[in-house]
Short mmCIF file of C-alpha atoms in Angstrom, two decimals:
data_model
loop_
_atom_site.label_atom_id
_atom_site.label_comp_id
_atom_site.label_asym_id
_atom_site.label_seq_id
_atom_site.Cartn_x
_atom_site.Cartn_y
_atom_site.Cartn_z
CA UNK A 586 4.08 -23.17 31.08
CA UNK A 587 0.60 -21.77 30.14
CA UNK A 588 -0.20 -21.49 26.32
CA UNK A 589 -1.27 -18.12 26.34
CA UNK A 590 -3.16 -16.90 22.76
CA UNK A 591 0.13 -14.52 22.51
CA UNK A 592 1.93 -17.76 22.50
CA UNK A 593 -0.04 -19.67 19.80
CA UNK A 594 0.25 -16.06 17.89
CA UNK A 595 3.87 -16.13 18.05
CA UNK A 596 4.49 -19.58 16.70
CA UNK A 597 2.01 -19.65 13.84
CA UNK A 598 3.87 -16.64 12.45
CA UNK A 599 6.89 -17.98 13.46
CA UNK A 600 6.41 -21.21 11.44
CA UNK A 601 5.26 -19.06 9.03
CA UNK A 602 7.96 -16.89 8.40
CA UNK A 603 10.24 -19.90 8.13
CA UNK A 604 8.14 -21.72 5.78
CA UNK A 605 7.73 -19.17 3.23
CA UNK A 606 11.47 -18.65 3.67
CA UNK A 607 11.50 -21.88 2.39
CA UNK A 608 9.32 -21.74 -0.48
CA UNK A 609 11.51 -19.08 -1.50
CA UNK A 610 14.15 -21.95 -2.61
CA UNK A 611 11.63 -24.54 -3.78
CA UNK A 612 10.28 -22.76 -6.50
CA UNK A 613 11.47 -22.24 -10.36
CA UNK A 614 9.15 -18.49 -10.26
CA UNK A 615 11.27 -15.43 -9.96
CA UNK A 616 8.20 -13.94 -9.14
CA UNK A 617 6.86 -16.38 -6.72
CA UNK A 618 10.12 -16.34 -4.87
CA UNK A 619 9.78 -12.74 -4.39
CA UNK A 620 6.68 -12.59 -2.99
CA UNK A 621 7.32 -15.57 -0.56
CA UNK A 622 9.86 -13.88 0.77
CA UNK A 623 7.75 -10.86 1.16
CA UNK A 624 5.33 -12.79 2.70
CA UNK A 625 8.00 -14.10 4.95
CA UNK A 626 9.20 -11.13 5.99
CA UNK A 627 5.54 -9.77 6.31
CA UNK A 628 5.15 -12.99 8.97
CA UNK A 629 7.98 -11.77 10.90
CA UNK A 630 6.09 -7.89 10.98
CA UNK A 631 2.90 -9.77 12.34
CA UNK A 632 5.72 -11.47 14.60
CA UNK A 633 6.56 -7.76 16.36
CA UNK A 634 3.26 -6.95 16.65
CA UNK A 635 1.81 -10.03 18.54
CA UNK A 636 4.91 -8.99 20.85
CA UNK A 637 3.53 -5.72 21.38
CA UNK A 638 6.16 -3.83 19.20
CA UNK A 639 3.44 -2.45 17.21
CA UNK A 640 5.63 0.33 15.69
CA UNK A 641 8.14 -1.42 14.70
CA UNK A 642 5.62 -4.48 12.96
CA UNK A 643 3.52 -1.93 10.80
CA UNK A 644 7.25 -0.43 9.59
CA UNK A 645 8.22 -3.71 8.59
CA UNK A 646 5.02 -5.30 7.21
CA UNK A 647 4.93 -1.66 5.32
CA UNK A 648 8.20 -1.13 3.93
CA UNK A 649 8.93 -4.94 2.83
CA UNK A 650 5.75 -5.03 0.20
CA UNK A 651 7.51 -2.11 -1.96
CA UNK A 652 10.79 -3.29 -1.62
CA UNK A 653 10.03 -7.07 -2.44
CA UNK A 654 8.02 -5.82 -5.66
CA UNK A 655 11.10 -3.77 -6.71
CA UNK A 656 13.31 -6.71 -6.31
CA UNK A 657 10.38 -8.70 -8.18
CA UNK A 658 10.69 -6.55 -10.77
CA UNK A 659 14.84 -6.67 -11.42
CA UNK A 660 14.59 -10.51 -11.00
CA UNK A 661 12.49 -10.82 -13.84
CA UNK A 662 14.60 -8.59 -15.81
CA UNK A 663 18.09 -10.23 -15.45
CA UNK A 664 16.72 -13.58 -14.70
CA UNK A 665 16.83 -15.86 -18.38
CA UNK A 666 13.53 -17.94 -17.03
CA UNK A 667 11.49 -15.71 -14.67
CA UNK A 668 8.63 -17.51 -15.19
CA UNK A 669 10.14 -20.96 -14.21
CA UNK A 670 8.55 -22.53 -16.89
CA UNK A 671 11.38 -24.27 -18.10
CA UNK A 672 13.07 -25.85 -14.56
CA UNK A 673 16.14 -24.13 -15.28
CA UNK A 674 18.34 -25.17 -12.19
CA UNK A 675 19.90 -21.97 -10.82
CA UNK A 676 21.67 -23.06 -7.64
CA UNK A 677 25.22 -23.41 -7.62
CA UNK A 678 27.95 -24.10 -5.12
CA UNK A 679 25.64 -26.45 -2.95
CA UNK A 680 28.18 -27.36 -0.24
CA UNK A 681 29.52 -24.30 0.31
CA UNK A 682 25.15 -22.39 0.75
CA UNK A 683 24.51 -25.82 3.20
CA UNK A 684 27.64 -25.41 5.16
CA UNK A 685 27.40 -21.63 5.67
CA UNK A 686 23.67 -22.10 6.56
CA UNK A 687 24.36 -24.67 9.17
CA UNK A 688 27.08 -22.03 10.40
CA UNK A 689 25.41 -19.01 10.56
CA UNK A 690 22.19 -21.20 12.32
CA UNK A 691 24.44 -22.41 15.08
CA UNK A 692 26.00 -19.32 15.73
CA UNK A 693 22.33 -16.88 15.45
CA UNK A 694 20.86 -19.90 18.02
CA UNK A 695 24.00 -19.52 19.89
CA UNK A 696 23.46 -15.74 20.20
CA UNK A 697 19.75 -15.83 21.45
CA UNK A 698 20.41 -18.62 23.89
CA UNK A 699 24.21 -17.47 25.38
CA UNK A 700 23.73 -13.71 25.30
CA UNK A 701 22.74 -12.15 28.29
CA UNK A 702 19.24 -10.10 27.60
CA UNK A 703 18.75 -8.22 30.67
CA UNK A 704 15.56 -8.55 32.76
CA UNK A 705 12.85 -9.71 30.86
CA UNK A 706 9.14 -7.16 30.89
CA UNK A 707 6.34 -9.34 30.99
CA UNK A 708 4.32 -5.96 30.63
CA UNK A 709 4.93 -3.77 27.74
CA UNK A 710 4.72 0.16 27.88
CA UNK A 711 1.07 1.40 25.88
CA UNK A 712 2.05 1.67 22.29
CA UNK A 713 1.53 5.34 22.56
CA UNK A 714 4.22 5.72 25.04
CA UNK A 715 6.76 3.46 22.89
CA UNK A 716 6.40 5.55 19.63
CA UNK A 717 6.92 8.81 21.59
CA UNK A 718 10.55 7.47 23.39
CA UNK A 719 10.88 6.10 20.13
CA UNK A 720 10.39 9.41 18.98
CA UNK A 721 12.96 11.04 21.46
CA UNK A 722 15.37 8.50 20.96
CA UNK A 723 15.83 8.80 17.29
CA UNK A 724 16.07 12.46 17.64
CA UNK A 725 18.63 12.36 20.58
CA UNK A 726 21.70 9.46 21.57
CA UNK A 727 20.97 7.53 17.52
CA UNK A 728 20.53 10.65 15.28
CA UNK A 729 24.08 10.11 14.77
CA UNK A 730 24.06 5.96 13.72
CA UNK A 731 20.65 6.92 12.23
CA UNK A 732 21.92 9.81 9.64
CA UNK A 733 25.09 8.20 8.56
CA UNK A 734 22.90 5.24 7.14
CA UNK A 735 20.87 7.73 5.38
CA UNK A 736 23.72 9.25 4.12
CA UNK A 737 25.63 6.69 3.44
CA UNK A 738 22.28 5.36 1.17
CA UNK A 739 21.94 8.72 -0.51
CA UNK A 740 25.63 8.26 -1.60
CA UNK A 741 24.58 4.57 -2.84
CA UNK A 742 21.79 6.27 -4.44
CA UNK A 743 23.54 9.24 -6.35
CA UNK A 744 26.73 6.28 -7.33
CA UNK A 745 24.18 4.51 -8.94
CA UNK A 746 22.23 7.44 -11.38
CA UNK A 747 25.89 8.31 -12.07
CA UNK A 748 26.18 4.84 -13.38
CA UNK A 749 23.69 4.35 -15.44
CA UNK A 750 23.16 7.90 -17.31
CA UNK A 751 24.54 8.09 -20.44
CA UNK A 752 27.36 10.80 -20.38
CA UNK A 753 26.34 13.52 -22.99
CA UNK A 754 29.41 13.40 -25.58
CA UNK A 755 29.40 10.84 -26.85
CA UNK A 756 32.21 8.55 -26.25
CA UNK A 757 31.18 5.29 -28.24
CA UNK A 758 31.37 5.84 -31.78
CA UNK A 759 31.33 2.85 -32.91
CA UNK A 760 27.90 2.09 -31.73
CA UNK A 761 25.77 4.06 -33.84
CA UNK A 762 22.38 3.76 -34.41
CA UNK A 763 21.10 2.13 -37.65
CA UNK A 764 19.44 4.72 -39.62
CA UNK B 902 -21.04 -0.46 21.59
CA UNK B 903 -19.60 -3.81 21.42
CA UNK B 904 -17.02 -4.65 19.79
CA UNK B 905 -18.73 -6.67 17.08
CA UNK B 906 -21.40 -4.34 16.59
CA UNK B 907 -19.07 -2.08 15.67
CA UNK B 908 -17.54 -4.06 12.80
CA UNK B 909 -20.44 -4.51 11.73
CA UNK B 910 -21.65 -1.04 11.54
CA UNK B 911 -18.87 -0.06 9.87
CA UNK B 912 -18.94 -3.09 7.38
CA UNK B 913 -22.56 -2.35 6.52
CA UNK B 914 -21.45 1.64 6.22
CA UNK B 915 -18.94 0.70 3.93
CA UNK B 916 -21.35 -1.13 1.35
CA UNK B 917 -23.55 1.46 1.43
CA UNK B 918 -21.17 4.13 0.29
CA UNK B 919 -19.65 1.73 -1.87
CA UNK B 920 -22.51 1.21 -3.46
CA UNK B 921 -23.42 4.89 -3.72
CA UNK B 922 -20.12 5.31 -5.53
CA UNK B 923 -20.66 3.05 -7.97
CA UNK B 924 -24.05 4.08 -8.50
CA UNK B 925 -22.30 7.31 -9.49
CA UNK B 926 -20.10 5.83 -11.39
CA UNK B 927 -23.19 4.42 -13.38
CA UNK B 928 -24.54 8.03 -13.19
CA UNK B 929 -21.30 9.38 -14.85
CA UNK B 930 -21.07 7.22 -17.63
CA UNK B 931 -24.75 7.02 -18.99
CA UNK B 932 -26.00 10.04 -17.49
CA UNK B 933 -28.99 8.22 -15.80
CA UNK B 934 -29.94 7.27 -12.10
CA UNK B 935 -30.50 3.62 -11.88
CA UNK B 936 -30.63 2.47 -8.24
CA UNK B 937 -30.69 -0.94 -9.29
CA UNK B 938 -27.71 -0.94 -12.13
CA UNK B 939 -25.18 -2.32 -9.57
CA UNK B 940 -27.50 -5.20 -8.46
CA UNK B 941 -27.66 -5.82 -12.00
CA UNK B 942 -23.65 -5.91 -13.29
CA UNK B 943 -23.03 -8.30 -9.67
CA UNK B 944 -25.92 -10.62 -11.34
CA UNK B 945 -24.15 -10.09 -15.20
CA UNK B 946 -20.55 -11.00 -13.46
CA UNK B 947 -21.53 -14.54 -11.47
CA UNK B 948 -23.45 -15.75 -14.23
CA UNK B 949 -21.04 -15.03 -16.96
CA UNK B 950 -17.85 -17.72 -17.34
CA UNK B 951 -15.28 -17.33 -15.37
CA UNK B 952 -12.22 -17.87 -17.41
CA UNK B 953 -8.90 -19.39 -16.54
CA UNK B 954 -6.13 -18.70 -19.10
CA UNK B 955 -3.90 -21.57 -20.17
CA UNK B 956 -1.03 -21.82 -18.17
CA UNK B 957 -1.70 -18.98 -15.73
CA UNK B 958 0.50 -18.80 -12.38
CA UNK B 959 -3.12 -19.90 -10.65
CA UNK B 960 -2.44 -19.25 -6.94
CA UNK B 961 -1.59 -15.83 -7.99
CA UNK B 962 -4.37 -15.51 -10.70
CA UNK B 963 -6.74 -16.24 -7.92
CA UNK B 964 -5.47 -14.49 -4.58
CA UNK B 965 -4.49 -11.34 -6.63
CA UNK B 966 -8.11 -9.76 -6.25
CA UNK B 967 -8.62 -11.37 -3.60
CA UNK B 968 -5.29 -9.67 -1.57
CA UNK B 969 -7.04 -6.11 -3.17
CA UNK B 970 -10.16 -6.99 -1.56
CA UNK B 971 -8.72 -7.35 1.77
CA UNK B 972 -6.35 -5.04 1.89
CA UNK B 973 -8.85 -2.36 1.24
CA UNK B 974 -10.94 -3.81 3.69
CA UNK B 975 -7.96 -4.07 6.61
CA UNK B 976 -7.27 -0.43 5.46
CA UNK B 977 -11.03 0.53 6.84
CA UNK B 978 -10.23 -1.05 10.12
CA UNK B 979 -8.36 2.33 11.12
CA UNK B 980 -10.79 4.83 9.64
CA UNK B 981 -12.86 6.60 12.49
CA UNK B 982 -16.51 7.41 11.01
CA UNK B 983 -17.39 9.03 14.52
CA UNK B 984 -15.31 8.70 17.60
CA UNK B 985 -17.09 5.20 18.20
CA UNK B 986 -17.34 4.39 15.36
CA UNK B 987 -13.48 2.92 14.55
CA UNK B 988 -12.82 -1.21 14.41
CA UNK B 989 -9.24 -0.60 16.32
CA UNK B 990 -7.72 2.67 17.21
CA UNK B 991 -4.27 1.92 16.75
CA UNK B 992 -1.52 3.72 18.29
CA UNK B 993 0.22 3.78 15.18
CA UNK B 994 -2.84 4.33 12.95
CA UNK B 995 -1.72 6.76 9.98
CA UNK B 996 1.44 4.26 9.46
CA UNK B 997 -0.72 1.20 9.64
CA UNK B 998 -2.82 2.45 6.63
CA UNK B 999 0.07 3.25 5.02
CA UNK B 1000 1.58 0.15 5.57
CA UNK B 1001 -1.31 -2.00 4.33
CA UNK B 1002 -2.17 0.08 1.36
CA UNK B 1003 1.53 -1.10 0.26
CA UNK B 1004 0.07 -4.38 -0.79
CA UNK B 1005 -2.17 -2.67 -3.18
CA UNK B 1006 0.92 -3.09 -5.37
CA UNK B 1007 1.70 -6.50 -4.10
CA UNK B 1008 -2.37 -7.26 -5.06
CA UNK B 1009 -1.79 -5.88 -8.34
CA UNK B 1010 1.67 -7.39 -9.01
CA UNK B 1011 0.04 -10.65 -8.69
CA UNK B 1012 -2.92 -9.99 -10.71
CA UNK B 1013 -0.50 -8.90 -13.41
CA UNK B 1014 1.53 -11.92 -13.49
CA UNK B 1015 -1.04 -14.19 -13.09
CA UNK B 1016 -2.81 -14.88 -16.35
CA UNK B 1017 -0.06 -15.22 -17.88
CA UNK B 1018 -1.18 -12.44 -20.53
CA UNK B 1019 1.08 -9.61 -22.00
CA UNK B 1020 -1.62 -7.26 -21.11
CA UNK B 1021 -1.85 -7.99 -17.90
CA UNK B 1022 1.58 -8.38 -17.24
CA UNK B 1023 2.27 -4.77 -18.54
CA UNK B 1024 -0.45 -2.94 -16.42
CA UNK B 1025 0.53 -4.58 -13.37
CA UNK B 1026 4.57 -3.77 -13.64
CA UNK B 1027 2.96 -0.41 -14.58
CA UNK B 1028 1.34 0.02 -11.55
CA UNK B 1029 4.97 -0.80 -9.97
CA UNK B 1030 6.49 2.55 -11.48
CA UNK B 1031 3.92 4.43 -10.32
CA UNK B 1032 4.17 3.44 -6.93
CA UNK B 1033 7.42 4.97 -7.39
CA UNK B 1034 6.09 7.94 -8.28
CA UNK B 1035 3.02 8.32 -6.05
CA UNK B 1036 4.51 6.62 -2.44
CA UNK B 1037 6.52 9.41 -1.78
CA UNK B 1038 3.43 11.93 -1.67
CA UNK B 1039 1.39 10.03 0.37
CA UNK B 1040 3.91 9.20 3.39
CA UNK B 1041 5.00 12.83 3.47
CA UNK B 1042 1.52 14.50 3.37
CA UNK B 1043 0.89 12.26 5.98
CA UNK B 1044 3.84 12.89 8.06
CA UNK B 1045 3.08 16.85 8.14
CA UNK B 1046 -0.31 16.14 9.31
CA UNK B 1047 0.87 13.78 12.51
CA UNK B 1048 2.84 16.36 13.08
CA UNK B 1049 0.12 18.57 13.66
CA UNK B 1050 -1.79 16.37 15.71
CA UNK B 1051 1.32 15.62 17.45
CA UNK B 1052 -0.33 11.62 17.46
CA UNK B 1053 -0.43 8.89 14.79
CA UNK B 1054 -3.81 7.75 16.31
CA UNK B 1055 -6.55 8.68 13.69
CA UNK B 1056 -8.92 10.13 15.92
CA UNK B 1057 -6.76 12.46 17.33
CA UNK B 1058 -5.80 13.39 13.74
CA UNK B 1059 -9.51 14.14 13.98
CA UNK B 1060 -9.55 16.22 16.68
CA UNK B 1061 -6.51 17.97 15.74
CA UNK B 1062 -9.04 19.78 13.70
CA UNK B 1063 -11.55 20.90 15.52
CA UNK B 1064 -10.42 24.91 15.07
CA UNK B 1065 -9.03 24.54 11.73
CA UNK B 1066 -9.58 21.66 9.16
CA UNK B 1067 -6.26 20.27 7.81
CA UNK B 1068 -6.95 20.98 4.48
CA UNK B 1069 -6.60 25.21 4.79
CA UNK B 1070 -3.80 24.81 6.95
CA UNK B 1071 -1.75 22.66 4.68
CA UNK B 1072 -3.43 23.05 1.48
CA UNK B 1073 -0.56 21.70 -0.44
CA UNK B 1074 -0.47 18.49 1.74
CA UNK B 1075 -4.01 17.85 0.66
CA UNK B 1076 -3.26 18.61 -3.27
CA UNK B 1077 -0.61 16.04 -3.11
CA UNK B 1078 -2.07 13.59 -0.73
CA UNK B 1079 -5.71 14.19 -3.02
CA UNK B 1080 -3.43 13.14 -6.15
CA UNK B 1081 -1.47 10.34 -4.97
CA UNK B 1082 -4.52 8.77 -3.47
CA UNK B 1083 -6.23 8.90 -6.83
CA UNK B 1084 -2.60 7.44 -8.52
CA UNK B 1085 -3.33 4.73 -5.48
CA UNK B 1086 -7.18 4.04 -6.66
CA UNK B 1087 -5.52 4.03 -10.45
CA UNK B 1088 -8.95 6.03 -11.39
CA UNK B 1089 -8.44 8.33 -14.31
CA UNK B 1090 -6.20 10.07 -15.45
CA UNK B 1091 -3.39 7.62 -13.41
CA UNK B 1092 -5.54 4.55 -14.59
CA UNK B 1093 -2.44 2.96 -16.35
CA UNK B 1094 -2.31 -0.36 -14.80
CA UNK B 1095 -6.03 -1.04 -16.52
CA UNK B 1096 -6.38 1.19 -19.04
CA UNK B 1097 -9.17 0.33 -21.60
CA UNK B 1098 -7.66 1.88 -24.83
CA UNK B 1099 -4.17 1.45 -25.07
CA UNK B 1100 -3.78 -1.58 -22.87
CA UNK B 1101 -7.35 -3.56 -23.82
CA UNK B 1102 -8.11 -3.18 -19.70
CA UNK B 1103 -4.43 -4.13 -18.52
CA UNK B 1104 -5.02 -6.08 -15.22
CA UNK B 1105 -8.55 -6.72 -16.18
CA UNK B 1106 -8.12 -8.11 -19.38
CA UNK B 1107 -7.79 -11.32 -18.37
CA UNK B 1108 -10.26 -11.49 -15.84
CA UNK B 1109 -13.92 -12.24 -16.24
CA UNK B 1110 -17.06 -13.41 -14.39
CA UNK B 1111 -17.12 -13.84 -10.37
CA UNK B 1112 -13.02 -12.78 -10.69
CA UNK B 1113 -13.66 -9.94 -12.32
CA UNK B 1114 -16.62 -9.10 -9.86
CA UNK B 1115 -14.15 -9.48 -7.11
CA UNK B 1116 -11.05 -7.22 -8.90
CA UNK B 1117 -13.93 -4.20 -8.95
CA UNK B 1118 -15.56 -4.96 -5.45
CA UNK B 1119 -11.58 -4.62 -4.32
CA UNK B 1120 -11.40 -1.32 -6.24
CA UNK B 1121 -14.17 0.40 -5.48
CA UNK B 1122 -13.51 -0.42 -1.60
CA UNK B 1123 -10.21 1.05 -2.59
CA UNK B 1124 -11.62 4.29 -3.11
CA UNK B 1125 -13.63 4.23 -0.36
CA UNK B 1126 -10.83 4.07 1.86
CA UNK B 1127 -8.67 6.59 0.49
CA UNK B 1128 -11.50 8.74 -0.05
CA UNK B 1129 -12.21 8.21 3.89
CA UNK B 1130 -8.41 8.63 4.79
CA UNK B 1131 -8.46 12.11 2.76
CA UNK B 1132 -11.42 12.67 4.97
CA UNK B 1133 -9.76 11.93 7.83
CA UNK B 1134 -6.57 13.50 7.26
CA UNK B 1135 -7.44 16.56 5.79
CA UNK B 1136 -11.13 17.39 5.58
CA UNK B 1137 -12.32 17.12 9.58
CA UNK B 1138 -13.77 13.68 9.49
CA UNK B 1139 -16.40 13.59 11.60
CA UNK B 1140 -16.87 17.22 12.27
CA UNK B 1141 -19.02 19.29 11.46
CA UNK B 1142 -22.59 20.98 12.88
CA UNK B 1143 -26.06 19.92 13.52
CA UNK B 1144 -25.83 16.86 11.67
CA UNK B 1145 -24.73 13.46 13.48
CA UNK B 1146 -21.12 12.48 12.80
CA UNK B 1147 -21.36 9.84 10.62
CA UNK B 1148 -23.61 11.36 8.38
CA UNK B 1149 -20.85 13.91 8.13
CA UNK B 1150 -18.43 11.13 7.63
CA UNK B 1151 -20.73 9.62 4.86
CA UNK B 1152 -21.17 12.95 2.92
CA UNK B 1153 -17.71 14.06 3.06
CA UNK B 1154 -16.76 10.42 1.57
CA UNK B 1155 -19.18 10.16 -1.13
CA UNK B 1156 -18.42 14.01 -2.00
CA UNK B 1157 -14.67 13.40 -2.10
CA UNK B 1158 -14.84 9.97 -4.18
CA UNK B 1159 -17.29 11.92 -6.61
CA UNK B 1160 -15.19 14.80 -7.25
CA UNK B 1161 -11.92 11.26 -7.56
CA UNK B 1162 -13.98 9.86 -10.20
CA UNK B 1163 -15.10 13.27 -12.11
CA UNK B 1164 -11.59 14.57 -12.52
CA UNK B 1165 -10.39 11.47 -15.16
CA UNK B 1166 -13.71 13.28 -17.53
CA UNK B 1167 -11.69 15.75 -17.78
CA UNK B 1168 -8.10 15.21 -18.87
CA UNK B 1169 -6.31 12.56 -20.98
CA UNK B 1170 -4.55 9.78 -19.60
CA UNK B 1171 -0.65 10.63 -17.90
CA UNK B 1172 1.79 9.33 -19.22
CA UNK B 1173 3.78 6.84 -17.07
CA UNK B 1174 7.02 8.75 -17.84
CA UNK B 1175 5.64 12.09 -17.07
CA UNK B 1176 3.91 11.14 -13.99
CA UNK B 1177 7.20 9.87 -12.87
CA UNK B 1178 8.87 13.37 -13.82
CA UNK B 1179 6.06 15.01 -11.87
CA UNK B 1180 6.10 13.41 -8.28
CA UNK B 1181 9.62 13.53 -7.85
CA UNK B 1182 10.99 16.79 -9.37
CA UNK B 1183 7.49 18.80 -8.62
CA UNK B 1184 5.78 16.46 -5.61
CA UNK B 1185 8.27 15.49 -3.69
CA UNK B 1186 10.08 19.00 -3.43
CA UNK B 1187 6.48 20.53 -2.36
CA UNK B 1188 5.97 18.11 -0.02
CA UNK B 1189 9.38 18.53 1.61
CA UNK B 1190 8.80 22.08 1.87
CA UNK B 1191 5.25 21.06 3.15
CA UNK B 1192 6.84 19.07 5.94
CA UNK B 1193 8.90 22.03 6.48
CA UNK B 1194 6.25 25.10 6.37
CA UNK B 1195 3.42 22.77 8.86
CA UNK B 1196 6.55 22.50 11.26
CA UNK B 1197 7.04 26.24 11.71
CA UNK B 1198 3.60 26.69 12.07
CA UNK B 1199 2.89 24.28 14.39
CA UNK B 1200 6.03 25.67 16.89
CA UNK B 1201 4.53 29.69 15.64
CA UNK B 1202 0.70 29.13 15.93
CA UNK B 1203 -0.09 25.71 18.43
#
């Protein structure tokens, strides 16, 4: 097997993506731990791209920095030490996480090795060419799959603002504001 | 051209508009020309103390201007300054700017919770909320304007605009896209994440000496490239006549980071809360209908 520079590529962001995952658990920072696993996930964008899915690498390296920040964000709120400072163990149920992670490794190896891929392209399409049947695909056979996830997110979305507005009369008399 | 000569080119273009912008900067504040006041702050800022606050978060105190320098320079890599003149013409070139200019956030995130300073830590979750409010109005402006050029390569955003410039055909794409870029560049009046009054400099409070040189080099590349990509996008990048095309490039640049930096003279700072209130009930509607009115057009008039 020749090591090819795709190769080399393709296992440095690899390992990459795995170790950050990891420093995601090692560390007592709310904050750190988001942004390793946005870097993480940013390692598996630079993934797709070194195997020439270049649209689908810029989407993810793009839309994983905002989210990740958001999430940074709600971690600090409702953590009690977001700062780690204090070492404040926050893992629970230890068997349980290792035994479902040894699980769900098994069975994601035992997809990628046992499933039956189809014949494999050694030469991509030009990127130009994937966007635009990209293009046509989204707007033709997935439109469907495609707009009932953004539906079904709006919905999410509109539950949520529901939630958390105040309703106008007010309900809870007891809690009145000192004045 | 090679390859590396072209890097380099651009590299070297970039300082030297960079440094024209600040050296308007200099001209805006004291009201005198001083080719040599930049030369002079970089000199001020290494040889002053760099500090390091007790019990900062250090690997984020130090790669958070550092992540703003780069990501303003990776953002450049797209940018055609004549048809040659482009690092790599990606196929997916308007997204990939997008998509790095993200980290701006994740830069300033990091800068914020750094030091370890209540400051700092305020201005950079500011700067979180208004990527709220400003991300929206960038991706949309930018989506009406591949559709015109039917392409997400930036040169043949370019081109797209060779019998009309993008910013008469969709005027209110430009507004927004002009507005959100200066939210992105936190220049006046969105400069919340480092405001000097109310938050003692926010993000750059904490920072001093070669760090802080670093935090401004990364912002004032900043502007430079969204000045550029509001060249690109919407004022005809290269084109224009008689003159060579980067010179056009160059002028249109310095003229739109100029007009970025004069606006925050004018007006008081926004509020975080109404800026918020803007983009999405005003901004995001307009652009929407933006998206909408550029389609008809480009199935009426191609």
């Amino acid at each position: 097997m020749i090591i090819s520079a795709q190769l080399i590529f393709i296992t440095f962001f690899g390992l990459a993506a795995v170790w950050f995952g990891i420093v995601v658990f090692r560390t007592y920072s709310m904050v750190r731990s988001a942004i390793a696993l946005l870097f993480s996930q940013t390692a598996l964008g630079a993934l797709f791209l070194t195997l020439q899915a270049e649209f689908l690498g810029v989407l993810q390296i793009m839309m994983m920095a905002t989210e990740m920040s958001v999430m940074a964000i709600f971690m600090v709120m409702f953590m009690m030490d977001p700062g780690g400072l204090g070492k404040m163990d926050m893992t629970h149920q230890k068997r349980l996480s290792i035994i479902a992670g040894i699980v769900t490794f098994i069975a994601a190896v035992a997809v990628a090795v046992y499933i039956d891929w189809g014949p494999i392209t050694t030469v991509n399409d030009a990127p130009t060419i994937q966007i635009k049947a990209l293009g046509i695909e989204l707007l033709g056979r997935s439109m469907l799959v495609f707009e009932t996830a953004g539906i079904t997110i709006l919905t999410a979305m509109i539950a949520a603002i529901a939630v958390a507005i105040q309703p106008k009369g007010n309900i809870n008399n007891n809690h009145k504001e000192p004045k | 051209m090679s390859v590396l000569s072209i890097i380099l080119l651009i590299i070297f273009f970039s300082i030297v508009i960079s440094y024209v912008l600040v050296l308007i900067q200099h001209w805006q504040k004291y009201r005198k020309i001083q080719l040599s006041a930049p030369m002079y702050s970089i000199l001020a800022l290494l040889g002053r103390e760099s500090v390091v606050p007790r019990k900062a978060d250090r690997l984020f105190f130090e790669l958070g201007p550092a992540l703003l320098l780069i990501v303003a320079m990776l953002a450049i890599a797209v940018i055609p300054l004549s048809p040659e003149l482009v690092m790599i013409n990606l196929a997916t070139g308007a997204l990939f700017l997008n998509a790095i200019l993200a980290y701006v956030l994740v830069a300033l995130i990091m800068a914020g919770w750094g030091p370890n300073g209540g400051y700092a830590m305020v201005g950079g979750w500011r700067f979180l909320g208004q990527l709220v409010a400003y991300a929206m109005l960038i991706v949309m402006p930018i989506t009406a304007v591949a559709m015109r050029a039917e392409s997400l390569l930036t040169t043949n955003i370019v081109t797209s605009q060779v019998g009309m410039w993008n910013i008469f055909y969709q005027p209110v794409g430009f507004v927004l896209f002009y507005f959100a870029s200066m939210a992105m560049a936190f220049l006046p009046p969105f400069d919340l994440a480092n405001a000097s009054g109310e938050l003692a400099g926010g993000l750059e409070s904490e920072y001093s000496g070669v760090r802080l040189l670093i935090f401004r080099l990364g912002h004032i590349l900043l502007v430079f490239t969204l000045a550029a990509a509001t060249v690109t996008f919407y004022l005809g990048g290269w084109l224009g006549p008689y003159l060579p095309a980067w010179l056009w490039s160059a002028i249109k640049i310095v003229l739109v980071a100029a007009s970025m930096f004069s606006i925050g003279h004018f007006v008081p700072r926004i509020r975080e809360a109404q800026m918020m209130s803007w983009c999405w009930k005003i901004g995001i509607p307009l652009a929407l209908f933006n998206i909408f009115l550029v389609g008809v057009m480009v199935v009426v008039f191609p």
